[in-house]
């Protein structure tokens, strides 16, 4: 059987790409909001109501532990430490 590209296939791909781009924009916006709140509160303890805590627990369980522990901040910190160690090695003439 031969695959024939139909016009609706192309339309589906465009709509999917648009939805994906929109979702990525929303996620980036929410990440910026979270960073702003973290900067505002610093290391202060954030007091949550029981309902807020329950909602976070339900959403976190759906994501899973790996998704919650592997954040962009962790990756950025690892990259920064790698970059710093490479820079120090270059300054010492090891590279």
CSV table of C-alpha atoms in Angstrom, one decimal:
chain,number,residue,atom,x,y,z
A,1,UNK,CA,0.0,0.0,0.0
A,2,UNK,CA,1.4,3.4,-1.0
A,3,UNK,CA,1.3,6.4,1.3
A,4,UNK,CA,-0.5,9.4,-0.2
A,5,UNK,CA,-0.1,12.7,1.6
A,6,UNK,CA,-3.6,14.2,2.0
A,7,UNK,CA,-4.3,17.9,2.5
A,8,UNK,CA,-5.7,17.3,5.9
A,9,UNK,CA,-2.3,15.7,6.9
A,10,UNK,CA,-0.6,19.0,6.3
A,11,UNK,CA,-3.3,20.9,8.1
A,12,UNK,CA,-3.0,18.6,11.1
A,13,UNK,CA,0.8,19.1,11.2
A,14,UNK,CA,0.4,22.9,11.1
A,15,UNK,CA,-2.3,23.0,13.8
A,16,UNK,CA,-0.2,20.7,16.0
A,17,UNK,CA,2.9,22.8,15.6
A,18,UNK,CA,0.9,26.0,16.5
A,19,UNK,CA,-0.6,24.4,19.6
A,20,UNK,CA,2.9,23.1,20.7
A,21,UNK,CA,4.4,26.6,20.2
A,22,UNK,CA,1.5,28.2,22.2
A,23,UNK,CA,2.0,25.7,25.1
A,24,UNK,CA,5.8,26.4,25.1
A,25,UNK,CA,5.1,30.1,25.4
A,26,UNK,CA,2.7,29.5,28.3
A,27,UNK,CA,5.3,27.3,30.1
A,28,UNK,CA,8.1,29.9,29.6
A,29,UNK,CA,5.8,32.6,31.0
A,30,UNK,CA,5.0,30.5,34.0
A,31,UNK,CA,8.6,29.7,34.6
A,32,UNK,CA,9.4,33.4,34.6
A,33,UNK,CA,6.6,34.0,37.1
A,34,UNK,CA,8.0,31.3,39.4
A,35,UNK,CA,11.5,32.8,39.2
A,36,UNK,CA,10.1,36.3,40.0
A,37,UNK,CA,8.3,34.9,43.1
A,38,UNK,CA,11.4,33.0,44.2
A,39,UNK,CA,13.5,36.2,43.9
A,40,UNK,CA,10.8,38.1,45.8
A,41,UNK,CA,10.5,35.7,48.7
A,42,UNK,CA,14.1,34.4,48.7
A,43,UNK,CA,14.6,31.6,51.1
A,44,UNK,CA,11.6,32.5,53.2
A,45,UNK,CA,9.1,29.8,53.8
A,46,UNK,CA,6.0,30.0,51.6
A,47,UNK,CA,2.9,29.3,53.6
A,48,UNK,CA,0.3,27.3,51.7
A,49,UNK,CA,-3.2,26.4,52.5
A,50,UNK,CA,-4.2,22.8,52.7
A,51,UNK,CA,-6.0,23.1,49.4
A,52,UNK,CA,-3.0,24.6,47.7
A,53,UNK,CA,-0.7,21.8,49.2
A,54,UNK,CA,-3.2,19.1,48.0
A,55,UNK,CA,-3.4,20.6,44.5
A,56,UNK,CA,0.5,20.7,44.2
A,57,UNK,CA,0.6,17.1,45.5
A,58,UNK,CA,-1.9,15.9,42.9
A,59,UNK,CA,-0.1,17.7,40.0
A,60,UNK,CA,3.3,16.6,41.2
A,61,UNK,CA,2.2,12.9,41.4
A,62,UNK,CA,1.0,13.1,37.8
A,63,UNK,CA,4.4,14.4,36.7
A,64,UNK,CA,6.4,11.9,38.6
A,65,UNK,CA,9.5,12.3,40.8
A,66,UNK,CA,12.0,12.4,37.9
A,67,UNK,CA,10.2,15.3,36.2
A,68,UNK,CA,10.1,17.2,39.5
A,69,UNK,CA,13.7,16.8,40.3
A,70,UNK,CA,15.1,17.3,36.8
A,71,UNK,CA,14.4,21.0,36.3
A,72,UNK,CA,16.0,23.7,34.1
A,73,UNK,CA,17.6,25.2,37.2
A,74,UNK,CA,19.4,21.9,37.9
A,75,UNK,CA,20.6,21.7,34.3
A,76,UNK,CA,21.7,25.3,34.3
A,77,UNK,CA,23.6,24.8,37.5
A,78,UNK,CA,25.4,21.8,36.2
A,79,UNK,CA,26.3,23.6,33.0
A,80,UNK,CA,27.6,26.6,34.9
A,81,UNK,CA,29.8,24.4,37.2
A,82,UNK,CA,31.1,22.6,34.1
A,83,UNK,CA,31.8,25.9,32.4
A,84,UNK,CA,33.5,27.3,35.5
A,85,UNK,CA,35.7,24.2,35.9
A,86,UNK,CA,36.7,24.3,32.2
A,87,UNK,CA,37.6,27.9,32.5
A,88,UNK,CA,39.7,27.3,35.6
A,89,UNK,CA,41.4,24.4,33.8
A,90,UNK,CA,42.1,26.6,30.8
A,91,UNK,CA,43.6,29.3,33.0
A,92,UNK,CA,45.9,26.8,34.7
A,93,UNK,CA,47.0,25.6,31.2
A,94,UNK,CA,45.5,22.2,31.5
A,95,UNK,CA,43.5,22.4,28.4
